[in-house]
PDB file of C-alpha atoms in Angstrom:
ATOM      1  CA  UNK A   3      -9.251  76.772  66.909  1.00  0.00           C
ATOM      2  CA  UNK A   4     -12.634  76.284  68.499  1.00  0.00           C
ATOM      3  CA  UNK A   5     -15.435  78.073  66.741  1.00  0.00           C
ATOM      4  CA  UNK A   6     -18.711  78.997  68.422  1.00  0.00           C
ATOM      5  CA  UNK A   7     -21.771  76.796  68.204  1.00  0.00           C
ATOM      6  CA  UNK A   8     -24.570  78.192  66.067  1.00  0.00           C
ATOM      7  CA  UNK A   9     -28.274  78.045  66.884  1.00  0.00           C
ATOM      8  CA  UNK A  10     -30.995  78.513  64.278  1.00  0.00           C
ATOM      9  CA  UNK A  11     -34.728  78.018  64.526  1.00  0.00           C
ATOM     10  CA  UNK A  12     -34.541  74.274  63.813  1.00  0.00           C
ATOM     11  CA  UNK A  13     -30.846  73.415  64.074  1.00  0.00           C
ATOM     12  CA  UNK A  14     -27.948  73.283  66.501  1.00  0.00           C
ATOM     13  CA  UNK A  15     -24.566  73.465  64.731  1.00  0.00           C
ATOM     14  CA  UNK A  16     -21.370  72.565  66.530  1.00  0.00           C
ATOM     15  CA  UNK A  17     -17.931  71.386  65.515  1.00  0.00           C
ATOM     16  CA  UNK A  18     -17.697  67.626  65.107  1.00  0.00           C
ATOM     17  CA  UNK A  19     -15.570  65.635  67.550  1.00  0.00           C
ATOM     18  CA  UNK A  20     -14.483  62.005  67.611  1.00  0.00           C
ATOM     19  CA  UNK A  21     -17.386  61.382  69.999  1.00  0.00           C
ATOM     20  CA  UNK A  22     -19.651  61.908  66.966  1.00  0.00           C
ATOM     21  CA  UNK A  23     -18.099  58.999  65.042  1.00  0.00           C
ATOM     22  CA  UNK A  24     -21.163  56.721  65.272  1.00  0.00           C
ATOM     23  CA  UNK A  25     -23.491  59.427  63.963  1.00  0.00           C
ATOM     24  CA  UNK A  26     -21.010  60.466  61.246  1.00  0.00           C
ATOM     25  CA  UNK A  27     -20.652  56.828  60.170  1.00  0.00           C
ATOM     26  CA  UNK A  28     -24.427  56.433  59.917  1.00  0.00           C
ATOM     27  CA  UNK A  29     -24.718  59.699  57.957  1.00  0.00           C
ATOM     28  CA  UNK A  30     -21.805  59.168  55.553  1.00  0.00           C
ATOM     29  CA  UNK A  31     -22.671  55.522  54.868  1.00  0.00           C
ATOM     30  CA  UNK A  32     -25.710  56.686  52.843  1.00  0.00           C
ATOM     31  CA  UNK A  33     -24.714  56.780  49.138  1.00  0.00           C
ATOM     32  CA  UNK A  34     -27.002  59.759  48.379  1.00  0.00           C
ATOM     33  CA  UNK A  35     -25.121  61.847  50.969  1.00  0.00           C
ATOM     34  CA  UNK A  36     -21.682  61.267  49.433  1.00  0.00           C
ATOM     35  CA  UNK A  37     -22.822  61.134  45.789  1.00  0.00           C
ATOM     36  CA  UNK A  38     -21.382  64.561  44.921  1.00  0.00           C
ATOM     37  CA  UNK A  39     -18.530  64.527  47.448  1.00  0.00           C
ATOM     38  CA  UNK A  40     -14.925  63.486  46.996  1.00  0.00           C
ATOM     39  CA  UNK A  41     -15.379  60.525  49.352  1.00  0.00           C
ATOM     40  CA  UNK A  42     -16.984  57.124  49.016  1.00  0.00           C
ATOM     41  CA  UNK A  43     -19.712  56.061  51.466  1.00  0.00           C
ATOM     42  CA  UNK A  44     -18.202  55.062  54.824  1.00  0.00           C
ATOM     43  CA  UNK A  45     -17.734  51.315  55.198  1.00  0.00           C
ATOM     44  CA  UNK A  46     -16.857  51.254  58.888  1.00  0.00           C
ATOM     45  CA  UNK A  47     -16.477  53.357  62.021  1.00  0.00           C
ATOM     46  CA  UNK A  48     -12.757  53.913  61.427  1.00  0.00           C
ATOM     47  CA  UNK A  49     -13.488  55.728  58.145  1.00  0.00           C
ATOM     48  CA  UNK A  50     -15.900  58.035  59.979  1.00  0.00           C
ATOM     49  CA  UNK A  51     -13.223  58.733  62.593  1.00  0.00           C
ATOM     50  CA  UNK A  52     -10.756  59.547  59.793  1.00  0.00           C
ATOM     51  CA  UNK A  53     -13.234  62.026  58.239  1.00  0.00           C
ATOM     52  CA  UNK A  54     -13.627  63.781  61.599  1.00  0.00           C
ATOM     53  CA  UNK A  55      -9.878  63.732  62.324  1.00  0.00           C
ATOM     54  CA  UNK A  56      -9.137  65.250  58.904  1.00  0.00           C
ATOM     55  CA  UNK A  57     -11.397  68.206  59.662  1.00  0.00           C
ATOM     56  CA  UNK A  58     -10.050  68.626  63.199  1.00  0.00           C
ATOM     57  CA  UNK A  59      -6.481  68.816  61.834  1.00  0.00           C
ATOM     58  CA  UNK A  60      -7.432  70.993  58.831  1.00  0.00           C
ATOM     59  CA  UNK A  61      -7.194  74.771  59.102  1.00  0.00           C
ATOM     60  CA  UNK A  62     -10.956  75.127  58.637  1.00  0.00           C
ATOM     61  CA  UNK A  63     -13.819  73.595  60.581  1.00  0.00           C
ATOM     62  CA  UNK A  64     -16.633  71.084  60.113  1.00  0.00           C
ATOM     63  CA  UNK A  65     -19.917  71.488  61.904  1.00  0.00           C
ATOM     64  CA  UNK A  66     -22.493  68.813  62.555  1.00  0.00           C
ATOM     65  CA  UNK A  67     -26.067  69.861  61.865  1.00  0.00           C
ATOM     66  CA  UNK A  68     -28.178  68.492  64.678  1.00  0.00           C
ATOM     67  CA  UNK A  69     -31.961  68.654  64.502  1.00  0.00           C
ATOM     68  CA  UNK A  70     -33.158  70.464  67.630  1.00  0.00           C
ATOM     69  CA  UNK A  71     -36.297  68.338  67.807  1.00  0.00           C
ATOM     70  CA  UNK A  72     -34.684  64.873  67.564  1.00  0.00           C
ATOM     71  CA  UNK A  73     -31.022  65.713  68.462  1.00  0.00           C
ATOM     72  CA  UNK A  74     -30.090  63.607  65.390  1.00  0.00           C
ATOM     73  CA  UNK A  75     -27.117  64.426  63.132  1.00  0.00           C
ATOM     74  CA  UNK A  76     -28.741  65.251  59.784  1.00  0.00           C
ATOM     75  CA  UNK A  77     -25.839  66.825  57.908  1.00  0.00           C
ATOM     76  CA  UNK A  78     -22.531  68.626  58.044  1.00  0.00           C
ATOM     77  CA  UNK A  79     -21.130  71.889  56.758  1.00  0.00           C
ATOM     78  CA  UNK A  80     -17.973  73.887  57.131  1.00  0.00           C
ATOM     79  CA  UNK A  81     -14.863  75.430  55.672  1.00  0.00           C
ATOM     80  CA  UNK A  82     -11.739  73.828  54.236  1.00  0.00           C
ATOM     81  CA  UNK A  83      -8.919  74.753  51.818  1.00  0.00           C
ATOM     82  CA  UNK A  84      -8.220  77.924  53.809  1.00  0.00           C
ATOM     83  CA  UNK A  85      -5.553  80.046  52.104  1.00  0.00           C
ATOM     84  CA  UNK A  86      -4.415  83.477  50.997  1.00  0.00           C
ATOM     85  CA  UNK A  87      -4.587  84.209  47.269  1.00  0.00           C
ATOM     86  CA  UNK A  88      -2.189  86.191  45.040  1.00  0.00           C
ATOM     87  CA  UNK A  89      -3.917  89.458  46.075  1.00  0.00           C
ATOM     88  CA  UNK A  90      -3.405  88.741  49.805  1.00  0.00           C
ATOM     89  CA  UNK A  91      -7.105  88.018  50.302  1.00  0.00           C
ATOM     90  CA  UNK A  92      -8.132  85.234  52.665  1.00  0.00           C
ATOM     91  CA  UNK A  93     -10.453  82.606  51.272  1.00  0.00           C
ATOM     92  CA  UNK A  94     -11.896  79.219  52.169  1.00  0.00           C
ATOM     93  CA  UNK A  95     -14.094  76.720  50.408  1.00  0.00           C
ATOM     94  CA  UNK A  96     -17.460  75.914  51.949  1.00  0.00           C
ATOM     95  CA  UNK A  97     -18.819  72.397  51.815  1.00  0.00           C
ATOM     96  CA  UNK A  98     -22.099  70.896  52.945  1.00  0.00           C
ATOM     97  CA  UNK A  99     -24.194  67.734  52.895  1.00  0.00           C
ATOM     98  CA  UNK A 100     -27.610  66.732  54.171  1.00  0.00           C
ATOM     99  CA  UNK A 101     -29.439  63.451  54.779  1.00  0.00           C
ATOM    100  CA  UNK A 102     -31.950  62.768  51.970  1.00  0.00           C
ATOM    101  CA  UNK A 103     -34.943  62.717  54.369  1.00  0.00           C
ATOM    102  CA  UNK A 104     -34.287  66.415  55.038  1.00  0.00           C
ATOM    103  CA  UNK A 105     -33.808  67.668  51.465  1.00  0.00           C
ATOM    104  CA  UNK A 106     -36.087  70.433  50.212  1.00  0.00           C
ATOM    105  CA  UNK A 107     -36.985  71.835  53.651  1.00  0.00           C
ATOM    106  CA  UNK A 108     -34.699  74.898  53.640  1.00  0.00           C
ATOM    107  CA  UNK A 109     -32.489  73.478  56.393  1.00  0.00           C
ATOM    108  CA  UNK A 110     -29.178  73.888  54.605  1.00  0.00           C
ATOM    109  CA  UNK A 111     -29.924  77.512  53.753  1.00  0.00           C
ATOM    110  CA  UNK A 112     -30.869  78.011  57.412  1.00  0.00           C
ATOM    111  CA  UNK A 113     -27.490  76.548  58.453  1.00  0.00           C
ATOM    112  CA  UNK A 114     -25.288  78.230  55.855  1.00  0.00           C
ATOM    113  CA  UNK A 115     -26.517  81.814  56.326  1.00  0.00           C
ATOM    114  CA  UNK A 116     -25.023  82.145  59.849  1.00  0.00           C
ATOM    115  CA  UNK A 117     -21.997  80.004  58.912  1.00  0.00           C
ATOM    116  CA  UNK A 118     -21.169  82.382  56.052  1.00  0.00           C
ATOM    117  CA  UNK A 119     -21.610  85.410  58.348  1.00  0.00           C
ATOM    118  CA  UNK A 120     -19.256  83.745  60.836  1.00  0.00           C
ATOM    119  CA  UNK A 121     -16.726  83.149  58.043  1.00  0.00           C
ATOM    120  CA  UNK A 122     -16.621  86.844  57.270  1.00  0.00           C
ATOM    121  CA  UNK A 123     -17.065  88.296  60.774  1.00  0.00           C
ATOM    122  CA  UNK A 124     -15.180  85.814  63.014  1.00  0.00           C
ATOM    123  CA  UNK A 125     -12.757  84.049  60.676  1.00  0.00           C
ATOM    124  CA  UNK A 126     -11.858  87.162  58.699  1.00  0.00           C
ATOM    125  CA  UNK A 127     -12.482  85.698  55.245  1.00  0.00           C
ATOM    126  CA  UNK A 128     -12.498  88.082  52.291  1.00  0.00           C
ATOM    127  CA  UNK A 129     -14.407  85.600  50.137  1.00  0.00           C
ATOM    128  CA  UNK A 130     -15.859  82.118  50.140  1.00  0.00           C
ATOM    129  CA  UNK A 131     -15.636  79.617  47.302  1.00  0.00           C
ATOM    130  CA  UNK A 132     -17.730  76.553  46.527  1.00  0.00           C
ATOM    131  CA  UNK A 133     -17.648  73.910  43.818  1.00  0.00           C
ATOM    132  CA  UNK A 134     -20.309  71.568  42.515  1.00  0.00           C
ATOM    133  CA  UNK A 135     -20.481  68.890  39.898  1.00  0.00           C
ATOM    134  CA  UNK A 136     -22.619  69.940  36.913  1.00  0.00           C
ATOM    135  CA  UNK A 137     -25.276  67.347  37.863  1.00  0.00           C
ATOM    136  CA  UNK A 138     -25.699  68.730  41.402  1.00  0.00           C
ATOM    137  CA  UNK A 139     -28.536  71.117  40.567  1.00  0.00           C
ATOM    138  CA  UNK A 140     -29.844  71.361  44.169  1.00  0.00           C
ATOM    139  CA  UNK A 141     -26.536  72.681  45.508  1.00  0.00           C
ATOM    140  CA  UNK A 142     -26.204  75.113  42.599  1.00  0.00           C
ATOM    141  CA  UNK A 143     -29.669  76.532  43.339  1.00  0.00           C
ATOM    142  CA  UNK A 144     -28.797  76.867  47.024  1.00  0.00           C
ATOM    143  CA  UNK A 145     -25.524  78.681  46.329  1.00  0.00           C
ATOM    144  CA  UNK A 146     -27.308  81.144  44.041  1.00  0.00           C
ATOM    145  CA  UNK A 147     -29.991  81.761  46.727  1.00  0.00           C
ATOM    146  CA  UNK A 148     -27.171  82.506  49.179  1.00  0.00           C
ATOM    147  CA  UNK A 149     -25.773  85.163  46.824  1.00  0.00           C
ATOM    148  CA  UNK A 150     -22.848  83.267  45.289  1.00  0.00           C
ATOM    149  CA  UNK A 151     -21.761  84.222  41.772  1.00  0.00           C
ATOM    150  CA  UNK A 152     -21.235  81.358  39.326  1.00  0.00           C
ATOM    151  CA  UNK A 153     -18.140  81.412  37.135  1.00  0.00           C
ATOM    152  CA  UNK A 154     -18.763  81.031  33.418  1.00  0.00           C
ATOM    153  CA  UNK A 155     -16.351  78.202  32.649  1.00  0.00           C
ATOM    154  CA  UNK A 156     -15.924  74.756  34.151  1.00  0.00           C
ATOM    155  CA  UNK A 157     -12.574  74.013  35.807  1.00  0.00           C
ATOM    156  CA  UNK A 158     -11.548  70.405  36.305  1.00  0.00           C
ATOM    157  CA  UNK A 159     -15.110  69.390  35.416  1.00  0.00           C
ATOM    158  CA  UNK A 160     -16.567  71.422  38.317  1.00  0.00           C
ATOM    159  CA  UNK A 161     -18.692  74.558  38.511  1.00  0.00           C
ATOM    160  CA  UNK A 162     -17.074  77.254  40.688  1.00  0.00           C
ATOM    161  CA  UNK A 163     -18.957  79.766  42.817  1.00  0.00           C
ATOM    162  CA  UNK A 164     -17.675  82.781  44.763  1.00  0.00           C
ATOM    163  CA  UNK A 165     -19.215  84.976  47.455  1.00  0.00           C
ATOM    164  CA  UNK A 166     -17.311  88.121  48.385  1.00  0.00           C
ATOM    165  CA  UNK A 167     -17.540  89.910  51.702  1.00  0.00           C
ATOM    166  CA  UNK A 168     -19.826  92.874  51.223  1.00  0.00           C
ATOM    167  CA  UNK A 169     -17.930  96.130  51.489  1.00  0.00           C
ATOM    168  CA  UNK A 170     -19.629  98.474  53.960  1.00  0.00           C
TER     169      UNK A 170
END
């Protein structure tokens, strides 16, 4: 499924395609970017193409975060692990990463706010999940700012967060 592009004040978000492989390789070859992800830094262009292909074939989506000013890919975000739980509620896990030069500028919060709204309003999610490693304090702070609730216990060595669709 093709999801709409998203414009924010400083960012243009659009689904990644194989044409983005060079930029994705450059981005995911930085060890700080993949430090808390379940992938190693990219070693070659083929690995970047495999990352993109995985997300194209997955039931979710992966957006590139492009800086409006420079047109440069500075991060990615999106949904994966889309499923229906035991209570027939639809959920997906949100994931995100950002180039170190752009940390601490509020860009990921700027990107995730409309992405989360789209998850609820366009994709029909009932709730969104996220996981972080205990050492990933920056992502934990961001998830709390976005309104996610943190679960009390670690599961599989990860901290789990949940954001439910607000009932109107």
